[in-house]
PDB file of C-alpha atoms and ligand atoms in Angstrom:
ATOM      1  CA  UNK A 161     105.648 132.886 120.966  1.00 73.00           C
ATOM      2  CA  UNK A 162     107.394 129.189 120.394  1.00 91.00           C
ATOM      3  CA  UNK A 163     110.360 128.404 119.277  1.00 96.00           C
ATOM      4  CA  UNK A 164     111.375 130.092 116.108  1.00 97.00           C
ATOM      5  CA  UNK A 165     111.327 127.908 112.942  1.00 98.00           C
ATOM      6  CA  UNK A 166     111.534 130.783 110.586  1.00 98.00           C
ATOM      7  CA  UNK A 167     113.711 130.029 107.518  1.00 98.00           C
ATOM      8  CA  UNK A 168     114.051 125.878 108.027  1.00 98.00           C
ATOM      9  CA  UNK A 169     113.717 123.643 105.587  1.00 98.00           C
ATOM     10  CA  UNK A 170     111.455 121.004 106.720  1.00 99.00           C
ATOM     11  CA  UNK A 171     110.790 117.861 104.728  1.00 99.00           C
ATOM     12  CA  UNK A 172     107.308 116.120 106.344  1.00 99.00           C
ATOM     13  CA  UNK A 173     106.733 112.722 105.104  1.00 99.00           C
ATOM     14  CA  UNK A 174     103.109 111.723 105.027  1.00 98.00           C
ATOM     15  CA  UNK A 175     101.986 114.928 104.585  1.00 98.00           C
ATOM     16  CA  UNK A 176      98.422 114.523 102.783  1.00 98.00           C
ATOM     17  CA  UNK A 177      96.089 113.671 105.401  1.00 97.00           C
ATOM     18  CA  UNK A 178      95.990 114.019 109.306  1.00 98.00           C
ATOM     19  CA  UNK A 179      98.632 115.146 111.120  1.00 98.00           C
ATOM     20  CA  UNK A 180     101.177 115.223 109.053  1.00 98.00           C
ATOM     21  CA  UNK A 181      99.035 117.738 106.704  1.00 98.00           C
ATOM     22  CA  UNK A 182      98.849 119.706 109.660  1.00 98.00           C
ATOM     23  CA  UNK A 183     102.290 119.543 110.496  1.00 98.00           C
ATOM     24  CA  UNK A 184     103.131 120.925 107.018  1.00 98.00           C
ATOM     25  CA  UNK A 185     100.385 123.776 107.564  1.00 98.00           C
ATOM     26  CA  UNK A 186     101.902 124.933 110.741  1.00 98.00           C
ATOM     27  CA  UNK A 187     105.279 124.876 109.865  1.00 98.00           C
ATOM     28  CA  UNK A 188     104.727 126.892 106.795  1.00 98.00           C
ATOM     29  CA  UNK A 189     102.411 129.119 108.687  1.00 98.00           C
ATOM     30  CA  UNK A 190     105.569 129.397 111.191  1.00 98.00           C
ATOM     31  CA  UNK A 191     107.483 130.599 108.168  1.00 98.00           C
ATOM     32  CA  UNK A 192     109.564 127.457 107.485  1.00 98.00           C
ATOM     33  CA  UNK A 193     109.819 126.190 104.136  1.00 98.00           C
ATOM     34  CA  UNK A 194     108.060 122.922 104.037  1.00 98.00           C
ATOM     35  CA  UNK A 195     108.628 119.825 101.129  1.00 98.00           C
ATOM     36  CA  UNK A 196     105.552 117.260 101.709  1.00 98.00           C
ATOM     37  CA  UNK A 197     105.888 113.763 100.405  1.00 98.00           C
ATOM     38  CA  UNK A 198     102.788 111.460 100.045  1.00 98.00           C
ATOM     39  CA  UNK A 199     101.968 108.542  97.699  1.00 98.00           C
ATOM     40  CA  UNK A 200      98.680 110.635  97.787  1.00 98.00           C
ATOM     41  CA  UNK A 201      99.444 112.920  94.925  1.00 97.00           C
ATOM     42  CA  UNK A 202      95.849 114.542  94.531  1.00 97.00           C
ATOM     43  CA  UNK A 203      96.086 114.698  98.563  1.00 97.00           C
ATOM     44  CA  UNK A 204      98.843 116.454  98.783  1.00 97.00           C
ATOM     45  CA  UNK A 205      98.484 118.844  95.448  1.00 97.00           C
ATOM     46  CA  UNK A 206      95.353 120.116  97.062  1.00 97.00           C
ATOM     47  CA  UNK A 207      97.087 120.576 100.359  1.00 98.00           C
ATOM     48  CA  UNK A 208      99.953 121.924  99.300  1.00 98.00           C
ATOM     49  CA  UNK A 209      97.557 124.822  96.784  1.00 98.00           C
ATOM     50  CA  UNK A 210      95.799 125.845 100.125  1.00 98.00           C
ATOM     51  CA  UNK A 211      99.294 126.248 101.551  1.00 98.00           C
ATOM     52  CA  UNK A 212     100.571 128.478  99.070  1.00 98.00           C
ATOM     53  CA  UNK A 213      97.316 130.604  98.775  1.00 98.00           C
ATOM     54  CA  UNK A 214      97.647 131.647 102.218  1.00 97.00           C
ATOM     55  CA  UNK A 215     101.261 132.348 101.971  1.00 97.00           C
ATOM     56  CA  UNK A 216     102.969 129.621 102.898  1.00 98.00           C
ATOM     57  CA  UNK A 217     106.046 128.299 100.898  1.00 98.00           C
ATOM     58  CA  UNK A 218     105.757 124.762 100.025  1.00 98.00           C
ATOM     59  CA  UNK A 219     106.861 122.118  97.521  1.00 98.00           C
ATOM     60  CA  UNK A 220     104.728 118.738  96.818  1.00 98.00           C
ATOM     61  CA  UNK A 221     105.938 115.207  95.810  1.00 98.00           C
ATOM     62  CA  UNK A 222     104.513 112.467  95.436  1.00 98.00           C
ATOM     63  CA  UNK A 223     106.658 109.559  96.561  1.00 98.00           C
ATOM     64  CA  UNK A 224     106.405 106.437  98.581  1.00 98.00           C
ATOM     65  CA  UNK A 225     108.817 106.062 101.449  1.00 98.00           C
ATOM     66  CA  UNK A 226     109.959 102.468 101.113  1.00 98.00           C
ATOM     67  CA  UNK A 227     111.217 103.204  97.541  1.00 98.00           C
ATOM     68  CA  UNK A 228     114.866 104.117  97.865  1.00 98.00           C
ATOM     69  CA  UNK A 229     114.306 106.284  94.133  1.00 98.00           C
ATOM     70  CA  UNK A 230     111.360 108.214  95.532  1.00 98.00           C
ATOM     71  CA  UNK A 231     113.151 109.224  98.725  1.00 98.00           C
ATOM     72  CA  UNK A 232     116.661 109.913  96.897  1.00 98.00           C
ATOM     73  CA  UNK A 233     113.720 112.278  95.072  1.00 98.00           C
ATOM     74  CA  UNK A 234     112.552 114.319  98.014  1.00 98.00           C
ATOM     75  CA  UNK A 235     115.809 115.211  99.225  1.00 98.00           C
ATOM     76  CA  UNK A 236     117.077 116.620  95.971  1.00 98.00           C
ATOM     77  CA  UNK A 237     113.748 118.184  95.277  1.00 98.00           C
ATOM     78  CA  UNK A 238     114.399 120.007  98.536  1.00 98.00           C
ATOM     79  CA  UNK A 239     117.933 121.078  97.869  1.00 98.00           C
ATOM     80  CA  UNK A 240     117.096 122.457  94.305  1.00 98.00           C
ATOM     81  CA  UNK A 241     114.047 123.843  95.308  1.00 98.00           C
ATOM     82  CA  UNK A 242     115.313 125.549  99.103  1.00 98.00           C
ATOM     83  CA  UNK A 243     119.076 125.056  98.851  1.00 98.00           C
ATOM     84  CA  UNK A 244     119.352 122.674 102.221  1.00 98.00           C
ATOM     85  CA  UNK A 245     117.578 120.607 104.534  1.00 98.00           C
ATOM     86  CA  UNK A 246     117.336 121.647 108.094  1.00 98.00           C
ATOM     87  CA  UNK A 247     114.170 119.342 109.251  1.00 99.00           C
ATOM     88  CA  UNK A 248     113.128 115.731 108.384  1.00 99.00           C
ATOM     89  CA  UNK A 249     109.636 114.692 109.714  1.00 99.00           C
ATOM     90  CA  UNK A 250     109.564 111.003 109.345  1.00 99.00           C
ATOM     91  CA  UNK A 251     105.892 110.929 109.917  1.00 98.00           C
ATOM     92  CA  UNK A 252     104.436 108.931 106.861  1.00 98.00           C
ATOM     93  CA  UNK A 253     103.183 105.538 108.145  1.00 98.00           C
ATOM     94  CA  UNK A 254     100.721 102.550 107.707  1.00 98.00           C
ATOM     95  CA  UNK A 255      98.730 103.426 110.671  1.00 97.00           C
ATOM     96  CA  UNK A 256      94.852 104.131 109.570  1.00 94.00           C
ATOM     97  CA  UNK A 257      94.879 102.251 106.721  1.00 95.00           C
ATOM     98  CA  UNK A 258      95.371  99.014 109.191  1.00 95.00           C
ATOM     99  CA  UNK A 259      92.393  99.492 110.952  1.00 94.00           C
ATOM    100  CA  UNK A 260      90.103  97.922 112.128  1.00 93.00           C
ATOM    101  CA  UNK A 261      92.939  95.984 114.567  1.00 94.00           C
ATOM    102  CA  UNK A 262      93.140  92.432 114.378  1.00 96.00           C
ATOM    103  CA  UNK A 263      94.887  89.385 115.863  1.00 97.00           C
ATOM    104  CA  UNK A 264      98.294  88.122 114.974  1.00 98.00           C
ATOM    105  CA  UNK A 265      96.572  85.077 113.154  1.00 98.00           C
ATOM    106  CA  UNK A 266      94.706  87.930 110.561  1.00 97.00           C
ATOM    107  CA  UNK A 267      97.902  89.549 109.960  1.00 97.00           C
ATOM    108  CA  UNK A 268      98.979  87.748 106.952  1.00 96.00           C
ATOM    109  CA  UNK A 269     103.277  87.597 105.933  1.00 98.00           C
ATOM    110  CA  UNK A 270     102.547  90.400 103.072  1.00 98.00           C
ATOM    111  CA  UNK A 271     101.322  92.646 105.446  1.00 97.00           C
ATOM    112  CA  UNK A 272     103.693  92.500 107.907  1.00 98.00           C
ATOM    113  CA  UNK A 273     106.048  92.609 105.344  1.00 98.00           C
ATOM    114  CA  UNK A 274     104.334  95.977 104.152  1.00 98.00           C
ATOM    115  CA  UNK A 275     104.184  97.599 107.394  1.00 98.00           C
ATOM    116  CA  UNK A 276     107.824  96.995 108.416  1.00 98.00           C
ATOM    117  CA  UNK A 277     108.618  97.898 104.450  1.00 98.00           C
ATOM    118  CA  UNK A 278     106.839 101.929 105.242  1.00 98.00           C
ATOM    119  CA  UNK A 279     107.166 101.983 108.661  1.00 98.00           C
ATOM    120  CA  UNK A 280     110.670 101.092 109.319  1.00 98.00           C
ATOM    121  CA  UNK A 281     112.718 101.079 105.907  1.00 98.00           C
ATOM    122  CA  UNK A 282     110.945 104.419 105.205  1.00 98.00           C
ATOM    123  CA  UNK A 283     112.849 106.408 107.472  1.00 98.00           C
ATOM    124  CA  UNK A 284     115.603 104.382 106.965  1.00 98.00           C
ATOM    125  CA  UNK A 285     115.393 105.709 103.463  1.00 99.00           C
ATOM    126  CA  UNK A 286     114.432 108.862 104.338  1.00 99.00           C
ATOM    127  CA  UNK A 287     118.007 109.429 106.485  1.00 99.00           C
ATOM    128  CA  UNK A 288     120.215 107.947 104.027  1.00 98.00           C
ATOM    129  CA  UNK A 289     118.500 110.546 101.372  1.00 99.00           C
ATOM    130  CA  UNK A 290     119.069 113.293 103.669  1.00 99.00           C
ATOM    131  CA  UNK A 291     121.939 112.771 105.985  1.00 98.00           C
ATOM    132  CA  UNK A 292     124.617 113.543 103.173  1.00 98.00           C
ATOM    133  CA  UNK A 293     123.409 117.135 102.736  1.00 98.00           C
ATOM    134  CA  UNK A 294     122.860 117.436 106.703  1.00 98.00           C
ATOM    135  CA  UNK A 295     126.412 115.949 107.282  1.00 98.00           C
ATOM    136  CA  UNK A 296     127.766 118.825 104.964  1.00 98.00           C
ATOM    137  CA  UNK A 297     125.977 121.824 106.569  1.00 98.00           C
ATOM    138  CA  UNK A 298     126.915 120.361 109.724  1.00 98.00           C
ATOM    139  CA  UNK A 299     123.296 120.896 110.867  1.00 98.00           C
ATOM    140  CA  UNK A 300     120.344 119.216 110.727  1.00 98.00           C
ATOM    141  CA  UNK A 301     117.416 117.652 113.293  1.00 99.00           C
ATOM    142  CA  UNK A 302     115.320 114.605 112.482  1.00 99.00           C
ATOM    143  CA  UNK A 303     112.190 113.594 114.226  1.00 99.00           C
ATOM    144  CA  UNK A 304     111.092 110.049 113.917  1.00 99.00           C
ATOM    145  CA  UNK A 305     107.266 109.460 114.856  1.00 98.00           C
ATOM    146  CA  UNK A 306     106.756 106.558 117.285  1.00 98.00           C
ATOM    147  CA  UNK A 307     103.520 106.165 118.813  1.00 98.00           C
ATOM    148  CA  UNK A 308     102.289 105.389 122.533  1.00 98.00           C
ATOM    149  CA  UNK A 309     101.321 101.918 121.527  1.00 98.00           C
ATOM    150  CA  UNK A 310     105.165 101.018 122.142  1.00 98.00           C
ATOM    151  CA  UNK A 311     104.641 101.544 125.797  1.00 98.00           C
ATOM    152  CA  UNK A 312     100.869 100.891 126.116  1.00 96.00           C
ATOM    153  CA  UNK A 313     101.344  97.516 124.179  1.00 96.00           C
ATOM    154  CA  UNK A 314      98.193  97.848 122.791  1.00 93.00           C
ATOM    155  CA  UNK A 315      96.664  94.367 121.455  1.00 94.00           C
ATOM    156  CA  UNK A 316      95.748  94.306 117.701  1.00 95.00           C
ATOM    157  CA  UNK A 317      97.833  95.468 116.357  1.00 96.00           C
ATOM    158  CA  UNK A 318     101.058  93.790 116.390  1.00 98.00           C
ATOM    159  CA  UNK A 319     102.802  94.953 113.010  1.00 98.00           C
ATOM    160  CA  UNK A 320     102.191  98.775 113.882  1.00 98.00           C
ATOM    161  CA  UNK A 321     102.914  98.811 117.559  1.00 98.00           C
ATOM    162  CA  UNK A 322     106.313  96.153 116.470  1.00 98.00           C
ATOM    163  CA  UNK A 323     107.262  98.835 114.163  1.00 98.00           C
ATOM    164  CA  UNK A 324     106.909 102.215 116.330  1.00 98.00           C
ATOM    165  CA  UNK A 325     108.889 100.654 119.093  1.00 98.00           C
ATOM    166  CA  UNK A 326     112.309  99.724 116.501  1.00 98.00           C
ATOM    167  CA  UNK A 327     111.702 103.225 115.465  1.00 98.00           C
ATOM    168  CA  UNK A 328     113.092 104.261 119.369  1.00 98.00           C
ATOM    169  CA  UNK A 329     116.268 101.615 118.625  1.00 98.00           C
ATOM    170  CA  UNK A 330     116.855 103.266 115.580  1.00 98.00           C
ATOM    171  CA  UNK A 331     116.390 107.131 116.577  1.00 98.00           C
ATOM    172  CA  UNK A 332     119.249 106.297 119.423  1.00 98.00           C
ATOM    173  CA  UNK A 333     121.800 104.267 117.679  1.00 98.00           C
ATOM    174  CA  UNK A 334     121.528 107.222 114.712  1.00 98.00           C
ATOM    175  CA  UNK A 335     121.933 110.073 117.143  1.00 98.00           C
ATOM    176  CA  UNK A 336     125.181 108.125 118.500  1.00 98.00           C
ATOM    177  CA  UNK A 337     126.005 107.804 114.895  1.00 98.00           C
ATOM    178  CA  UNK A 338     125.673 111.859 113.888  1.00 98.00           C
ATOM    179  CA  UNK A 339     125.842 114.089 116.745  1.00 98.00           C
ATOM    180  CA  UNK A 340     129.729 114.319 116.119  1.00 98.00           C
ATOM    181  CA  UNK A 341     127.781 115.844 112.314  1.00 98.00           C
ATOM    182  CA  UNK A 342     125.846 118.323 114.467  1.00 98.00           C
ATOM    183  CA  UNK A 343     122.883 116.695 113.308  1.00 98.00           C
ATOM    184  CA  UNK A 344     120.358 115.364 115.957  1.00 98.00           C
ATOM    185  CA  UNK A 345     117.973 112.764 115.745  1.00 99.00           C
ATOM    186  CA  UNK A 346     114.729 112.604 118.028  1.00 99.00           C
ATOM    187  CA  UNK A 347     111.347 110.406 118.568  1.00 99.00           C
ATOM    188  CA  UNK A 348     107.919 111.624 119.506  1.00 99.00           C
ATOM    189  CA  UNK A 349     105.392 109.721 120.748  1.00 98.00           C
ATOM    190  CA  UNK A 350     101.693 110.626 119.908  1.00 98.00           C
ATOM    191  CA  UNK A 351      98.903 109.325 122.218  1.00 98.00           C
ATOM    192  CA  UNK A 352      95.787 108.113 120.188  1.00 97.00           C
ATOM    193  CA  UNK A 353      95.074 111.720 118.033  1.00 98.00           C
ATOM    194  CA  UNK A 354      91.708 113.005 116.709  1.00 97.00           C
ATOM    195  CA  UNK A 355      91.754 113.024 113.131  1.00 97.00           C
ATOM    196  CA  UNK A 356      89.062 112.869 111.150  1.00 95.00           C
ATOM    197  CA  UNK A 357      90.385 109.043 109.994  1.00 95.00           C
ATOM    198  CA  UNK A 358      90.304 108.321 113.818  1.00 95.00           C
ATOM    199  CA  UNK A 359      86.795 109.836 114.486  1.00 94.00           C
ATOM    200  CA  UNK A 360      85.453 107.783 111.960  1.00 94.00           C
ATOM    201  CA  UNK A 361      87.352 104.614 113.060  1.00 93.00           C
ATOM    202  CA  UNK A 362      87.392 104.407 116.467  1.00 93.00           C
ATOM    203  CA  UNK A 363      84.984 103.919 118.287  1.00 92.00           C
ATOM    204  CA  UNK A 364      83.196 106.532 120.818  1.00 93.00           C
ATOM    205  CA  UNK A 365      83.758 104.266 123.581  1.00 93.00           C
ATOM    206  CA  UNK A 366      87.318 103.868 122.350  1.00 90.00           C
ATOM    207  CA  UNK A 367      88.029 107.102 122.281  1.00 93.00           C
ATOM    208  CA  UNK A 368      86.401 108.047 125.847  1.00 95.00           C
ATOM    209  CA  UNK A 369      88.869 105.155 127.074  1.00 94.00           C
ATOM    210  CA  UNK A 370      91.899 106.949 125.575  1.00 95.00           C
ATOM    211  CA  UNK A 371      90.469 110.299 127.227  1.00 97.00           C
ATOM    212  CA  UNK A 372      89.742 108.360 130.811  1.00 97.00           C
ATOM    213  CA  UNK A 373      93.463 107.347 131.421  1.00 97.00           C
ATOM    214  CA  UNK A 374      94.741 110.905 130.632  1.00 98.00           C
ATOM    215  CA  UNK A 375      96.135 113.065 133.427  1.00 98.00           C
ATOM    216  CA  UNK A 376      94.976 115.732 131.093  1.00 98.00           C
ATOM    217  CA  UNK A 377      91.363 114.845 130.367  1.00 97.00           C
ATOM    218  CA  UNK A 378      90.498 115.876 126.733  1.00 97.00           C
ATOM    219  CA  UNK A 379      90.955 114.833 123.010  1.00 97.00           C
ATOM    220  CA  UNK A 380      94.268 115.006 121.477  1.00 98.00           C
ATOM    221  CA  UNK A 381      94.563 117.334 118.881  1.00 98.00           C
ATOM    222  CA  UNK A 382      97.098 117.490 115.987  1.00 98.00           C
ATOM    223  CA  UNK A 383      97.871 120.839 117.380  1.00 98.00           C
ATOM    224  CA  UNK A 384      99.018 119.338 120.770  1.00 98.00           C
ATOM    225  CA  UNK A 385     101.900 117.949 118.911  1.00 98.00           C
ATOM    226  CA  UNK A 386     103.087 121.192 117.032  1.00 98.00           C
ATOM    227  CA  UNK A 387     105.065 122.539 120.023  1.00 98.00           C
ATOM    228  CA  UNK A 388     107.415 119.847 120.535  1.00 98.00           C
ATOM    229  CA  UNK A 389     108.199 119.561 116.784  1.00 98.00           C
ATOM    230  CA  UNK A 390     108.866 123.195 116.537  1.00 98.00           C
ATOM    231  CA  UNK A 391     110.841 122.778 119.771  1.00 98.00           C
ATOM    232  CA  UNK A 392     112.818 119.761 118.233  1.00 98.00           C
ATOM    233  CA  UNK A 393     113.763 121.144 114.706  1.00 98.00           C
ATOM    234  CA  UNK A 394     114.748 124.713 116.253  1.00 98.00           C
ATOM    235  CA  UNK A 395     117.857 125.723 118.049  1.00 97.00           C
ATOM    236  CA  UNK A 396     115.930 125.873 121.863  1.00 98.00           C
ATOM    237  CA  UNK A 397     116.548 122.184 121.241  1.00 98.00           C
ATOM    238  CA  UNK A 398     120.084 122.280 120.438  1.00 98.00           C
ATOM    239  CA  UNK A 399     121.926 119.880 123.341  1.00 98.00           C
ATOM    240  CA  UNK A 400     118.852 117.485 122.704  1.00 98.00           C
ATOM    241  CA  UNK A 401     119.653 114.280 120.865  1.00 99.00           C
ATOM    242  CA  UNK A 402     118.709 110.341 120.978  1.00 98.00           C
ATOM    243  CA  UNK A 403     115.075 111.261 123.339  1.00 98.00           C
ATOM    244  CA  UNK A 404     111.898 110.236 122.671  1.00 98.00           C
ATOM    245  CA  UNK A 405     109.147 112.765 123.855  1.00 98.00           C
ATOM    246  CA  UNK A 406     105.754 111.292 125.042  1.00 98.00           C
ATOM    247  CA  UNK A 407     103.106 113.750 124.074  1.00 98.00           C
ATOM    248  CA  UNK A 408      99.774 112.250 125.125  1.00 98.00           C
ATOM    249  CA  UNK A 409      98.087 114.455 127.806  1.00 98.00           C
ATOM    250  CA  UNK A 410      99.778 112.324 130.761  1.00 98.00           C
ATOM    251  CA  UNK A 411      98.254 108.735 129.736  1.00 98.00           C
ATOM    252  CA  UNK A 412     101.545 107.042 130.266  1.00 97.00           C
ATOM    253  CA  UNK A 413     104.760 107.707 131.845  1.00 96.00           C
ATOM    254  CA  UNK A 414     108.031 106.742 130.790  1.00 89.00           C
TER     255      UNK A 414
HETATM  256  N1  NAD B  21      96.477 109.471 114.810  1.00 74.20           N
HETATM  257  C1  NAD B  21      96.911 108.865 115.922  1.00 74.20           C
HETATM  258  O1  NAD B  21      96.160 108.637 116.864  1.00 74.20           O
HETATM  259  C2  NAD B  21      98.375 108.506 116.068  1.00 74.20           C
HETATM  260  C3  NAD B  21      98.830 108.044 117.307  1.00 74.20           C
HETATM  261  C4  NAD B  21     100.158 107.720 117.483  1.00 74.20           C
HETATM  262  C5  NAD B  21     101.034 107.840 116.408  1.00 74.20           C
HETATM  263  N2  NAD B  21     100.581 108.274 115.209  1.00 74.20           N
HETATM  264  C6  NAD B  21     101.543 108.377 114.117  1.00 74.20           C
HETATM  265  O2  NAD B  21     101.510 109.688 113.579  1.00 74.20           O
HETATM  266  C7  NAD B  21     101.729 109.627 112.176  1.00 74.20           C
HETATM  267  C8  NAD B  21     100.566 110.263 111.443  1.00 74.20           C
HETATM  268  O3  NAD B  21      99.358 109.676 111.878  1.00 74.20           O
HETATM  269  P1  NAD B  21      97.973 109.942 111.136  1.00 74.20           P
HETATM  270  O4  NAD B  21      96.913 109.615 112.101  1.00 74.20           O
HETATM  271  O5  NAD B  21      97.983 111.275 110.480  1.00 74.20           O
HETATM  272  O6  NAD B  21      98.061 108.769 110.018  1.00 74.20           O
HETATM  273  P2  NAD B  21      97.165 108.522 108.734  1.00 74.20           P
HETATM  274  O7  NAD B  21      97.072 107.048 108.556  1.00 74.20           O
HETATM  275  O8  NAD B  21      95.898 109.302 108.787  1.00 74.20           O
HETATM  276  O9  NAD B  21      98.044 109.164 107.550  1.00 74.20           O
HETATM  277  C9  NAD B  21      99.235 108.580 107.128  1.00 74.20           C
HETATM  278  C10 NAD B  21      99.731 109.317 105.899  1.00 74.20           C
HETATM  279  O10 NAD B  21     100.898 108.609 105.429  1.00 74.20           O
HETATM  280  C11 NAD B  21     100.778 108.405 104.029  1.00 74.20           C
HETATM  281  N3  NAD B  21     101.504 107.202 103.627  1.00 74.20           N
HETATM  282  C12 NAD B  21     101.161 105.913 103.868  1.00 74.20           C
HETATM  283  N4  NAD B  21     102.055 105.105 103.297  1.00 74.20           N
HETATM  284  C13 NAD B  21     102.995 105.883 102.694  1.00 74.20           C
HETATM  285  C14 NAD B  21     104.155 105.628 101.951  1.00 74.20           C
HETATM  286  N5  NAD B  21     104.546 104.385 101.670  1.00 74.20           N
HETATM  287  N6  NAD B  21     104.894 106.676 101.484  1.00 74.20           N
HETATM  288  C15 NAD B  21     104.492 107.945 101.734  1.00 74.20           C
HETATM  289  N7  NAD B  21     103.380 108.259 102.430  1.00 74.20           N
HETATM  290  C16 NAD B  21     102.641 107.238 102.901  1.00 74.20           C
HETATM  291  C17 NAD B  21      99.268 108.260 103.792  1.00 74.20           C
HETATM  292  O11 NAD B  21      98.927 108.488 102.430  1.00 74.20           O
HETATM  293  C18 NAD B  21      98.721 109.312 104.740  1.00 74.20           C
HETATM  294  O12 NAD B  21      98.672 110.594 104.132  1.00 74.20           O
HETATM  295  C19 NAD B  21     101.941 108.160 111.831  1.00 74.20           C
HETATM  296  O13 NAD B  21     103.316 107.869 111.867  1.00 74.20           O
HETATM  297  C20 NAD B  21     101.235 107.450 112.961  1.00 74.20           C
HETATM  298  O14 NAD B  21     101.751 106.157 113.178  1.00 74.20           O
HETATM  299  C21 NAD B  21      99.272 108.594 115.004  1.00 74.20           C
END
C-alpha cells in the first residue's frame, strides 16, 4: 500500500516537466494536496488541468526559484490556498537544459553563476519561504534532490555535479538546525532517470552504460523514485533526518 501521504501539503518545485511533473501527479493521485512551481507557466497550467480533471487537488505557480519574491510567493500561495505546508520537494534544477556536457573551459562565469544561482540558492530560498510556517506547526519534512553524479563524479559537467554535492552539506547542517522544530530535512539521490528530455539527449550507448553498472539491470523510471519520497514526507519516516537516500538500481554504494 505505501506510506500514507493522504492530506499533506506538498510544495514540488520544478514541477512542469520530468520528474518533478510526475512527482506532483503521484502525490496528488496519493491524495496529498500538491502546489507546483515552474518558470514554465504554460508547462505547468497544462499539467496542473490534467491533475485536477482526474481528481487530484492542485495549485500552479509560476515562479523561478532563485528569486527570493517568487519563492516568498509559493509558500503563501500554499498557506492561503491549503492552510499549511507539510512537504517541500526541492526538485527544480538546471539539469537538462545543460546538456550536451562540456569541459570546465566551455563553462563560461555566467553559467556557473546560473547554475549555483537555481541549483543551490533555490532551495535555499525555498526553506527560508517555508521554514517559518513549518517551525510553527512544529512539523514539516523537506527533501532536497541531489543526484548520483556527486558520488560518480561524472566528467562534464562540473557546475551540476558541484552543485548536487553542496546540496548534501546543506540538507545536514539544516536538519541539525530544525529537528529541535520537528521538521526534518532529507536528500535523495537519483541515478541517471528516463525522461523523455533524457531519451532524447543521451545517448543509447549512454544510457546502456548507466544500465550496465546497475545491480538492478533496467532503466530508471520516475516511478522508481516515488516510494522513497512518499516514505520521506510521511510519518513511517518520522526518526529520519540529515540522510541522503541513493535510489539508482544499485549503481553505486555509499
Ligand atoms: N533525470 C535524471 O536522470 C536525473 C538524475 C539525477 C538527478 N536528477 C535531478 O532530478 C531533478 C529533476 O530532474 P529532471 O530530469 O526532471 O530535470 P529537467 O531538466 O527535465 O526539469 C527541470 C525542471 O525544473 C524547472 N526549472 C529550471 N529552472 C528553474 C527555476 N529557476 N525555477 C523553477 N523551476 C525551474 C524546469 O522548467 C523543468 O520543468 C533535478 O533536480 C535533477 O538534477 C535528475
Amino acid at each position: 500500500m505505501g506510506s500514507d501521504i493522504r492530506g499533506l501539503v506538498v510544495i514540488v518545485t520544478g514541477a512542469a516537466q520530468g520528474i518533478g511533473a510526475n512527482y506532483s501527479a503521484f502525490l496528488a493521485e496519493k491524495g496529498a494536496k500538491v502546489v507546483m512551481a515552474d518558470v514554465d507557466e504554460p508547462g505547468i497550467k497544462v499539467l496542473a488541468g490534467k491533475i485536477e480533471r482526474s481528481g487530484g487537488e492542485v495549485v500552479a505557480v509560476r515562479a523561478d526559484v532563485s528569486s527570493q519574491q517568487d519563492t516568498e510567493q509559493i509558500a503563501s500561495l500554499a498557506v492561503q490556498n491549503f492552510g499549511r505546508i507539510d512537504g517541500l520537494i526541492n526538485n527544480a534544477a538546471l539539469f537538462s537544459a545543460l546538456l550536451p556536457k562540456r569541459s570546465i573551459f566551455d563553462i563560461d562565469v555566467t553559467a556557473w553563476d546560473r547554475v549555483m544561482a537555481v541549483n543551490i540558492r533555490g532551495p535555499f530560498l525555498c526553506c527560508r519561504a517555508v521554514l517559518p510556517q513549518m517551525q510553527e506547526q512544529k512539523s514539516g519534512s523537506i527533501i532536497n534532490i541531489s543526484s548520483n553524479t556527486v558520488l560518480s563524479g561524472v566528467p562534464g559537467f562540473l557546475h551540476y555535479v558541484t552543485s548536487k554535492s553542496a546540496q548534501i552539506g546543506f540538507t545536514r547542517a539544516l536538519a541539525r538546525e530544525f529537528g529541535s522544530d520537528g521538521i526534518r530535512i532529507n536528500a535523495v539521490m537519483p541515478g541517471l532517470v528516463e525522461t523523455l528530455i533524457v531519451k532524447e539527449r543521451y545517448s543509447d550507448a549512454d544510457q546502456q552504460r548507466a544500465i550496465a553498472v546497475r545491480a538492478i539491470r533496467r532503466a530508471q523510471h520516475p516511478d522508481d523514485l516515488n516510494g522513497v519520497v512518499a516514505f520521506l514526507l510521511s510519518k513511517d519516516s518520522e526518526f529520519i533526518t540529515g540522510q541522503t537516500f541513493n535510489v539508482d538500481g544499485g549503481a553505486l554504494f555509499h
